[in-house]
PDB file of C-alpha atoms in Angstrom:
ATOM      1  CA  UNK A   1      17.409   6.614  15.815  1.00  0.00           C
ATOM      2  CA  UNK A   2      13.708   7.238  15.952  1.00  0.00           C
ATOM      3  CA  UNK A   3      11.928   6.733  12.755  1.00  0.00           C
ATOM      4  CA  UNK A   4       8.465   8.021  13.821  1.00  0.00           C
ATOM      5  CA  UNK A   5       7.575  11.580  14.341  1.00  0.00           C
ATOM      6  CA  UNK A   6       7.709  12.214  18.037  1.00  0.00           C
ATOM      7  CA  UNK A   7       5.075  14.989  18.023  1.00  0.00           C
ATOM      8  CA  UNK A   8       2.175  12.872  16.758  1.00  0.00           C
ATOM      9  CA  UNK A   9      -0.919  13.362  18.849  1.00  0.00           C
ATOM     10  CA  UNK A  10      -1.422   9.554  19.512  1.00  0.00           C
ATOM     11  CA  UNK A  11      -4.493  10.093  21.801  1.00  0.00           C
ATOM     12  CA  UNK A  12      -6.437  12.076  19.032  1.00  0.00           C
ATOM     13  CA  UNK A  13      -5.385   9.599  16.341  1.00  0.00           C
ATOM     14  CA  UNK A  14      -6.505   6.814  18.556  1.00  0.00           C
ATOM     15  CA  UNK A  15      -9.904   8.399  19.162  1.00  0.00           C
ATOM     16  CA  UNK A  16     -10.410   8.836  15.421  1.00  0.00           C
ATOM     17  CA  UNK A  17      -9.410   5.206  14.846  1.00  0.00           C
ATOM     18  CA  UNK A  18     -11.738   3.983  17.372  1.00  0.00           C
ATOM     19  CA  UNK A  19     -14.667   5.965  16.155  1.00  0.00           C
ATOM     20  CA  UNK A  20     -14.109   5.406  12.385  1.00  0.00           C
ATOM     21  CA  UNK A  21     -12.164   2.119  12.099  1.00  0.00           C
ATOM     22  CA  UNK A  22      -9.484   4.058  10.169  1.00  0.00           C
ATOM     23  CA  UNK A  23      -7.388   7.142  10.239  1.00  0.00           C
ATOM     24  CA  UNK A  24      -5.065   9.108   7.867  1.00  0.00           C
ATOM     25  CA  UNK A  25      -1.988  10.191   9.727  1.00  0.00           C
ATOM     26  CA  UNK A  26      -0.081  13.144   8.324  1.00  0.00           C
ATOM     27  CA  UNK A  27       3.755  13.473   8.871  1.00  0.00           C
ATOM     28  CA  UNK A  28       4.159  10.046  10.421  1.00  0.00           C
ATOM     29  CA  UNK A  29       7.813   9.737   9.809  1.00  0.00           C
ATOM     30  CA  UNK A  30      10.803  11.888  10.568  1.00  0.00           C
ATOM     31  CA  UNK A  31      11.722  13.857   7.229  1.00  0.00           C
ATOM     32  CA  UNK A  32      15.162  12.137   6.948  1.00  0.00           C
ATOM     33  CA  UNK A  33      13.367   8.618   7.040  1.00  0.00           C
ATOM     34  CA  UNK A  34      10.573   9.353   4.533  1.00  0.00           C
ATOM     35  CA  UNK A  35      12.992  11.112   2.158  1.00  0.00           C
ATOM     36  CA  UNK A  36      15.242   7.959   2.213  1.00  0.00           C
ATOM     37  CA  UNK A  37      12.314   5.666   1.540  1.00  0.00           C
ATOM     38  CA  UNK A  38      11.086   7.669  -1.257  1.00  0.00           C
ATOM     39  CA  UNK A  39      14.464   7.625  -2.951  1.00  0.00           C
ATOM     40  CA  UNK A  40      14.766   3.888  -2.438  1.00  0.00           C
ATOM     41  CA  UNK A  41      11.475   3.036  -4.203  1.00  0.00           C
ATOM     42  CA  UNK A  42      12.439   5.294  -7.063  1.00  0.00           C
ATOM     43  CA  UNK A  43      15.292   2.744  -7.842  1.00  0.00           C
ATOM     44  CA  UNK A  44      13.134  -0.391  -7.968  1.00  0.00           C
ATOM     45  CA  UNK A  45      12.822  -2.550 -10.983  1.00  0.00           C
ATOM     46  CA  UNK A  46       9.186  -3.072 -10.664  1.00  0.00           C
ATOM     47  CA  UNK A  47       6.998  -6.198 -11.462  1.00  0.00           C
ATOM     48  CA  UNK A  48       3.405  -6.017 -12.771  1.00  0.00           C
ATOM     49  CA  UNK A  49       0.876  -7.671 -10.418  1.00  0.00           C
ATOM     50  CA  UNK A  50      -2.370  -8.649 -11.700  1.00  0.00           C
ATOM     51  CA  UNK A  51      -4.862 -11.683 -11.990  1.00  0.00           C
ATOM     52  CA  UNK A  52      -5.940 -13.926 -14.880  1.00  0.00           C
ATOM     53  CA  UNK A  53      -8.310 -16.800 -15.006  1.00  0.00           C
ATOM     54  CA  UNK A  54      -5.668 -18.938 -13.263  1.00  0.00           C
ATOM     55  CA  UNK A  55      -5.140 -16.615 -10.340  1.00  0.00           C
ATOM     56  CA  UNK A  56      -2.499 -14.095  -9.154  1.00  0.00           C
ATOM     57  CA  UNK A  57       0.335 -13.379 -11.632  1.00  0.00           C
ATOM     58  CA  UNK A  58       3.499 -11.387 -11.569  1.00  0.00           C
ATOM     59  CA  UNK A  59       5.547 -10.243 -14.644  1.00  0.00           C
ATOM     60  CA  UNK A  60       9.113  -8.981 -13.992  1.00  0.00           C
ATOM     61  CA  UNK A  61      10.451  -5.901 -15.522  1.00  0.00           C
ATOM     62  CA  UNK A  62      12.508  -7.990 -17.929  1.00  0.00           C
ATOM     63  CA  UNK A  63       9.447  -9.994 -19.132  1.00  0.00           C
ATOM     64  CA  UNK A  64       7.514  -6.670 -19.505  1.00  0.00           C
ATOM     65  CA  UNK A  65      10.182  -5.292 -21.646  1.00  0.00           C
ATOM     66  CA  UNK A  66       9.935  -8.212 -23.967  1.00  0.00           C
ATOM     67  CA  UNK A  67       6.374  -7.728 -24.893  1.00  0.00           C
ATOM     68  CA  UNK A  68       5.460  -5.950 -28.113  1.00  0.00           C
ATOM     69  CA  UNK A  69       2.591  -3.469 -28.406  1.00  0.00           C
ATOM     70  CA  UNK A  70       0.060  -6.164 -29.525  1.00  0.00           C
ATOM     71  CA  UNK A  71       0.994  -8.267 -26.581  1.00  0.00           C
ATOM     72  CA  UNK A  72       0.885  -5.346 -24.114  1.00  0.00           C
ATOM     73  CA  UNK A  73      -2.671  -4.453 -25.403  1.00  0.00           C
ATOM     74  CA  UNK A  74      -3.899  -8.044 -25.149  1.00  0.00           C
ATOM     75  CA  UNK A  75      -2.573  -8.156 -21.582  1.00  0.00           C
ATOM     76  CA  UNK A  76      -4.357  -4.851 -20.728  1.00  0.00           C
ATOM     77  CA  UNK A  77      -7.559  -6.258 -22.438  1.00  0.00           C
ATOM     78  CA  UNK A  78      -7.533  -9.385 -20.401  1.00  0.00           C
ATOM     79  CA  UNK A  79      -7.031  -7.509 -17.143  1.00  0.00           C
ATOM     80  CA  UNK A  80      -9.979  -5.228 -17.910  1.00  0.00           C
ATOM     81  CA  UNK A  81     -12.234  -8.026 -18.957  1.00  0.00           C
ATOM     82  CA  UNK A  82     -11.628  -9.843 -15.709  1.00  0.00           C
ATOM     83  CA  UNK A  83     -12.029  -6.694 -13.679  1.00  0.00           C
ATOM     84  CA  UNK A  84     -15.601  -6.528 -15.080  1.00  0.00           C
ATOM     85  CA  UNK A  85     -16.496  -9.962 -13.731  1.00  0.00           C
ATOM     86  CA  UNK A  86     -14.572 -10.528 -10.435  1.00  0.00           C
ATOM     87  CA  UNK A  87     -11.862  -9.286  -8.037  1.00  0.00           C
ATOM     88  CA  UNK A  88      -9.007  -7.816 -10.086  1.00  0.00           C
ATOM     89  CA  UNK A  89      -5.985  -5.456  -9.631  1.00  0.00           C
ATOM     90  CA  UNK A  90      -3.176  -4.024 -11.817  1.00  0.00           C
ATOM     91  CA  UNK A  91      -0.243  -2.315 -10.303  1.00  0.00           C
ATOM     92  CA  UNK A  92       3.481  -2.632  -9.805  1.00  0.00           C
ATOM     93  CA  UNK A  93       5.082  -4.223  -6.870  1.00  0.00           C
ATOM     94  CA  UNK A  94       8.299  -5.354  -5.129  1.00  0.00           C
ATOM     95  CA  UNK A  95       8.112  -7.618  -2.128  1.00  0.00           C
ATOM     96  CA  UNK A  96       9.986  -6.349   1.007  1.00  0.00           C
ATOM     97  CA  UNK A  97       9.241  -9.573   2.832  1.00  0.00           C
ATOM     98  CA  UNK A  98      11.141 -11.560   0.110  1.00  0.00           C
ATOM     99  CA  UNK A  99      14.068  -9.091   0.262  1.00  0.00           C
ATOM    100  CA  UNK A 100      14.232  -9.465   4.032  1.00  0.00           C
ATOM    101  CA  UNK A 101      14.132 -13.282   3.904  1.00  0.00           C
ATOM    102  CA  UNK A 102      16.868 -13.365   1.387  1.00  0.00           C
ATOM    103  CA  UNK A 103      19.056 -11.380   3.915  1.00  0.00           C
ATOM    104  CA  UNK A 104      19.252  -8.282   1.502  1.00  0.00           C
ATOM    105  CA  UNK A 105      21.002  -5.363   3.188  1.00  0.00           C
ATOM    106  CA  UNK A 106      19.620  -2.513   1.104  1.00  0.00           C
ATOM    107  CA  UNK A 107      17.488   0.233   2.830  1.00  0.00           C
ATOM    108  CA  UNK A 108      14.102  -1.217   2.094  1.00  0.00           C
ATOM    109  CA  UNK A 109      14.968  -4.713   3.469  1.00  0.00           C
ATOM    110  CA  UNK A 110      16.338  -3.001   6.666  1.00  0.00           C
ATOM    111  CA  UNK A 111      13.005  -1.049   6.899  1.00  0.00           C
ATOM    112  CA  UNK A 112      11.062  -4.259   6.594  1.00  0.00           C
ATOM    113  CA  UNK A 113      12.984  -5.647   9.581  1.00  0.00           C
ATOM    114  CA  UNK A 114      12.423  -2.396  11.566  1.00  0.00           C
ATOM    115  CA  UNK A 115       8.718  -2.549  10.829  1.00  0.00           C
ATOM    116  CA  UNK A 116       8.780  -6.175  12.432  1.00  0.00           C
ATOM    117  CA  UNK A 117      10.238  -4.749  15.603  1.00  0.00           C
ATOM    118  CA  UNK A 118       8.807  -3.003  18.508  1.00  0.00           C
ATOM    119  CA  UNK A 119       9.189   0.699  17.731  1.00  0.00           C
ATOM    120  CA  UNK A 120       6.606   0.477  14.962  1.00  0.00           C
ATOM    121  CA  UNK A 121       4.365  -2.234  16.474  1.00  0.00           C
ATOM    122  CA  UNK A 122       4.085  -0.389  19.841  1.00  0.00           C
ATOM    123  CA  UNK A 123       3.016   2.810  17.987  1.00  0.00           C
ATOM    124  CA  UNK A 124       0.504   1.065  15.765  1.00  0.00           C
ATOM    125  CA  UNK A 125      -0.953  -0.790  18.884  1.00  0.00           C
ATOM    126  CA  UNK A 126      -1.293   2.475  20.668  1.00  0.00           C
ATOM    127  CA  UNK A 127      -3.089   4.149  17.796  1.00  0.00           C
ATOM    128  CA  UNK A 128      -5.373   1.133  16.848  1.00  0.00           C
ATOM    129  CA  UNK A 129      -5.958  -0.541  20.233  1.00  0.00           C
ATOM    130  CA  UNK A 130      -5.198  -3.742  18.585  1.00  0.00           C
ATOM    131  CA  UNK A 131      -2.855  -5.480  20.812  1.00  0.00           C
ATOM    132  CA  UNK A 132      -2.526  -8.840  19.260  1.00  0.00           C
ATOM    133  CA  UNK A 133      -0.617  -7.866  16.139  1.00  0.00           C
ATOM    134  CA  UNK A 134       2.897  -9.339  16.169  1.00  0.00           C
ATOM    135  CA  UNK A 135       3.749  -9.870  12.413  1.00  0.00           C
ATOM    136  CA  UNK A 136       3.905  -7.465   9.398  1.00  0.00           C
ATOM    137  CA  UNK A 137       3.701  -7.988   5.568  1.00  0.00           C
ATOM    138  CA  UNK A 138       5.093  -5.299   3.364  1.00  0.00           C
ATOM    139  CA  UNK A 139       5.498  -4.661  -0.236  1.00  0.00           C
ATOM    140  CA  UNK A 140       6.534  -1.547  -2.258  1.00  0.00           C
ATOM    141  CA  UNK A 141       3.752  -0.506  -4.669  1.00  0.00           C
ATOM    142  CA  UNK A 142       3.509   1.894  -7.727  1.00  0.00           C
ATOM    143  CA  UNK A 143       0.375   2.958  -9.333  1.00  0.00           C
ATOM    144  CA  UNK A 144       0.816   4.528 -12.780  1.00  0.00           C
ATOM    145  CA  UNK A 145      -1.353   5.054 -15.778  1.00  0.00           C
ATOM    146  CA  UNK A 146      -3.910   2.152 -15.995  1.00  0.00           C
ATOM    147  CA  UNK A 147      -3.448   0.894 -12.468  1.00  0.00           C
ATOM    148  CA  UNK A 148      -6.290   0.214 -10.105  1.00  0.00           C
ATOM    149  CA  UNK A 149      -7.561  -2.086  -7.362  1.00  0.00           C
ATOM    150  CA  UNK A 150     -11.278  -3.017  -7.215  1.00  0.00           C
ATOM    151  CA  UNK A 151     -13.472  -3.283  -4.138  1.00  0.00           C
ATOM    152  CA  UNK A 152     -12.352  -5.884  -1.612  1.00  0.00           C
ATOM    153  CA  UNK A 153     -11.996  -6.122   2.194  1.00  0.00           C
ATOM    154  CA  UNK A 154      -8.434  -7.621   2.624  1.00  0.00           C
ATOM    155  CA  UNK A 155      -9.878 -10.763   4.556  1.00  0.00           C
ATOM    156  CA  UNK A 156      -8.219 -14.072   3.772  1.00  0.00           C
ATOM    157  CA  UNK A 157      -9.074 -17.311   5.495  1.00  0.00           C
ATOM    158  CA  UNK A 158      -5.441 -18.469   6.152  1.00  0.00           C
ATOM    159  CA  UNK A 159      -4.282 -15.234   7.727  1.00  0.00           C
ATOM    160  CA  UNK A 160      -5.464 -13.373  10.697  1.00  0.00           C
ATOM    161  CA  UNK A 161      -5.088  -9.913   9.313  1.00  0.00           C
ATOM    162  CA  UNK A 162      -6.230  -7.176  11.811  1.00  0.00           C
ATOM    163  CA  UNK A 163      -5.033  -3.995  10.178  1.00  0.00           C
ATOM    164  CA  UNK A 164      -3.956  -2.791   6.747  1.00  0.00           C
ATOM    165  CA  UNK A 165      -1.699   0.242   6.183  1.00  0.00           C
ATOM    166  CA  UNK A 166      -0.456   2.420   3.323  1.00  0.00           C
ATOM    167  CA  UNK A 167       2.794   4.529   3.817  1.00  0.00           C
ATOM    168  CA  UNK A 168       2.652   7.279   1.048  1.00  0.00           C
ATOM    169  CA  UNK A 169       5.778   8.211  -0.728  1.00  0.00           C
ATOM    170  CA  UNK A 170       4.606  10.409  -3.613  1.00  0.00           C
ATOM    171  CA  UNK A 171       5.688  14.003  -3.414  1.00  0.00           C
ATOM    172  CA  UNK A 172       3.514  15.514  -6.149  1.00  0.00           C
ATOM    173  CA  UNK A 173       0.000  14.191  -6.869  1.00  0.00           C
ATOM    174  CA  UNK A 174      -3.320  15.416  -8.049  1.00  0.00           C
ATOM    175  CA  UNK A 175      -6.821  14.355  -7.067  1.00  0.00           C
ATOM    176  CA  UNK A 176      -7.806  13.810 -10.599  1.00  0.00           C
ATOM    177  CA  UNK A 177      -5.019  11.436 -11.331  1.00  0.00           C
ATOM    178  CA  UNK A 178      -6.905   8.879  -9.287  1.00  0.00           C
ATOM    179  CA  UNK A 179      -5.023   6.447  -6.972  1.00  0.00           C
ATOM    180  CA  UNK A 180      -7.134   7.471  -4.014  1.00  0.00           C
ATOM    181  CA  UNK A 181      -7.771   4.958  -1.220  1.00  0.00           C
ATOM    182  CA  UNK A 182     -11.551   5.016  -0.911  1.00  0.00           C
ATOM    183  CA  UNK A 183     -13.839   3.327   1.569  1.00  0.00           C
ATOM    184  CA  UNK A 184     -17.260   1.865   0.818  1.00  0.00           C
ATOM    185  CA  UNK A 185     -20.602   2.433   2.713  1.00  0.00           C
ATOM    186  CA  UNK A 186     -22.969  -0.567   3.145  1.00  0.00           C
ATOM    187  CA  UNK A 187     -24.983   0.825   0.095  1.00  0.00           C
ATOM    188  CA  UNK A 188     -22.048   0.693  -2.104  1.00  0.00           C
ATOM    189  CA  UNK A 189     -21.230   4.408  -2.221  1.00  0.00           C
ATOM    190  CA  UNK A 190     -18.059   6.055  -1.042  1.00  0.00           C
ATOM    191  CA  UNK A 191     -18.011   7.024   2.602  1.00  0.00           C
ATOM    192  CA  UNK A 192     -14.484   8.407   2.731  1.00  0.00           C
ATOM    193  CA  UNK A 193     -11.397   8.837   0.493  1.00  0.00           C
ATOM    194  CA  UNK A 194      -7.747   9.217   1.642  1.00  0.00           C
ATOM    195  CA  UNK A 195      -5.542  11.379  -0.549  1.00  0.00           C
ATOM    196  CA  UNK A 196      -1.992   9.933  -1.022  1.00  0.00           C
ATOM    197  CA  UNK A 197      -0.280  12.918   0.822  1.00  0.00           C
ATOM    198  CA  UNK A 198       3.527  12.579   1.006  1.00  0.00           C
ATOM    199  CA  UNK A 199       4.691  11.100   4.410  1.00  0.00           C
ATOM    200  CA  UNK A 200       1.225  10.048   5.559  1.00  0.00           C
ATOM    201  CA  UNK A 201       0.140   6.668   6.878  1.00  0.00           C
ATOM    202  CA  UNK A 202      -3.274   5.263   6.187  1.00  0.00           C
ATOM    203  CA  UNK A 203      -4.321   2.778   8.863  1.00  0.00           C
ATOM    204  CA  UNK A 204      -7.602   0.863   8.842  1.00  0.00           C
ATOM    205  CA  UNK A 205      -9.271  -2.095  10.347  1.00  0.00           C
ATOM    206  CA  UNK A 206      -9.603  -5.412   8.399  1.00  0.00           C
ATOM    207  CA  UNK A 207     -12.079  -6.442   7.111  1.00  0.00           C
ATOM    208  CA  UNK A 208     -13.328  -3.067   5.510  1.00  0.00           C
ATOM    209  CA  UNK A 209     -14.505  -2.683   1.959  1.00  0.00           C
ATOM    210  CA  UNK A 210     -12.199  -0.353   0.091  1.00  0.00           C
ATOM    211  CA  UNK A 211     -10.515   0.218  -3.384  1.00  0.00           C
ATOM    212  CA  UNK A 212      -7.917   2.318  -5.045  1.00  0.00           C
ATOM    213  CA  UNK A 213      -9.277   4.386  -7.918  1.00  0.00           C
ATOM    214  CA  UNK A 214      -8.232   4.039 -11.461  1.00  0.00           C
ATOM    215  CA  UNK A 215      -5.230   6.053 -12.675  1.00  0.00           C
ATOM    216  CA  UNK A 216      -6.221   7.633 -15.946  1.00  0.00           C
ATOM    217  CA  UNK A 217      -3.954   7.835 -19.197  1.00  0.00           C
ATOM    218  CA  UNK A 218      -3.353  11.619 -18.564  1.00  0.00           C
ATOM    219  CA  UNK A 219      -1.690  11.208 -15.074  1.00  0.00           C
ATOM    220  CA  UNK A 220       1.765  12.650 -15.008  1.00  0.00           C
ATOM    221  CA  UNK A 221       3.304  10.728 -12.296  1.00  0.00           C
ATOM    222  CA  UNK A 222       3.446   7.631 -10.172  1.00  0.00           C
ATOM    223  CA  UNK A 223       1.889   6.953  -6.835  1.00  0.00           C
ATOM    224  CA  UNK A 224       4.424   5.066  -4.826  1.00  0.00           C
ATOM    225  CA  UNK A 225       3.855   3.563  -1.348  1.00  0.00           C
ATOM    226  CA  UNK A 226       4.779   0.716   1.114  1.00  0.00           C
ATOM    227  CA  UNK A 227       1.641  -1.287   1.776  1.00  0.00           C
ATOM    228  CA  UNK A 228       0.532  -4.313   3.672  1.00  0.00           C
ATOM    229  CA  UNK A 229      -1.035  -5.807   6.808  1.00  0.00           C
ATOM    230  CA  UNK A 230      -0.433  -6.232  10.430  1.00  0.00           C
ATOM    231  CA  UNK A 231      -1.238  -9.831  11.492  1.00  0.00           C
ATOM    232  CA  UNK A 232      -1.989 -11.647  14.727  1.00  0.00           C
ATOM    233  CA  UNK A 233       0.148 -14.738  14.295  1.00  0.00           C
TER     234      UNK A 233
END
């Protein structure tokens, strides 16, 4: 079965990527594939990913359910305080890499294994021109009220990340609900923003300064996606 839309204009997409260092690809997957992925992420028991003074933290759904209102408020205050001082994020996640390594057989674990295989890799190499990628990292993510990701460039010293991607799985979203993937110009302004269209794939070169805008309290939905990096190992 072919997962990727066979009608993609790969040459045009590649030209955009070579010119801009990024591209938003609409209708990337076949409809049956993207529908199945969207249903699968809706069933995740999400964990909250954020940072505190000690580094990256993860709170499971069970742990979050045990927090009282005062503890939840203190958690949010700590997240926001750190965001004003250094790199910070707050969103919900589930690791597809961990599921695949455990040998899980659910749809998302199978999709992770497919992403590591040649059909996906070849298409991304064709679009990006980056031939060295041979490993993928993937996580399911959910941005809901209060979620955000501050400016960063995805570079880490111990991983040769060449590309970052976002597979958008949200059927209904509004621009004023935040959650946009925005890229920064050298002067700190926004040079371009990608709206999270359903069945779109955002692909961009690493390193590149970007952020995900804050989802306000009045947002009436969740921005779900599969995100990660393509790595030269």
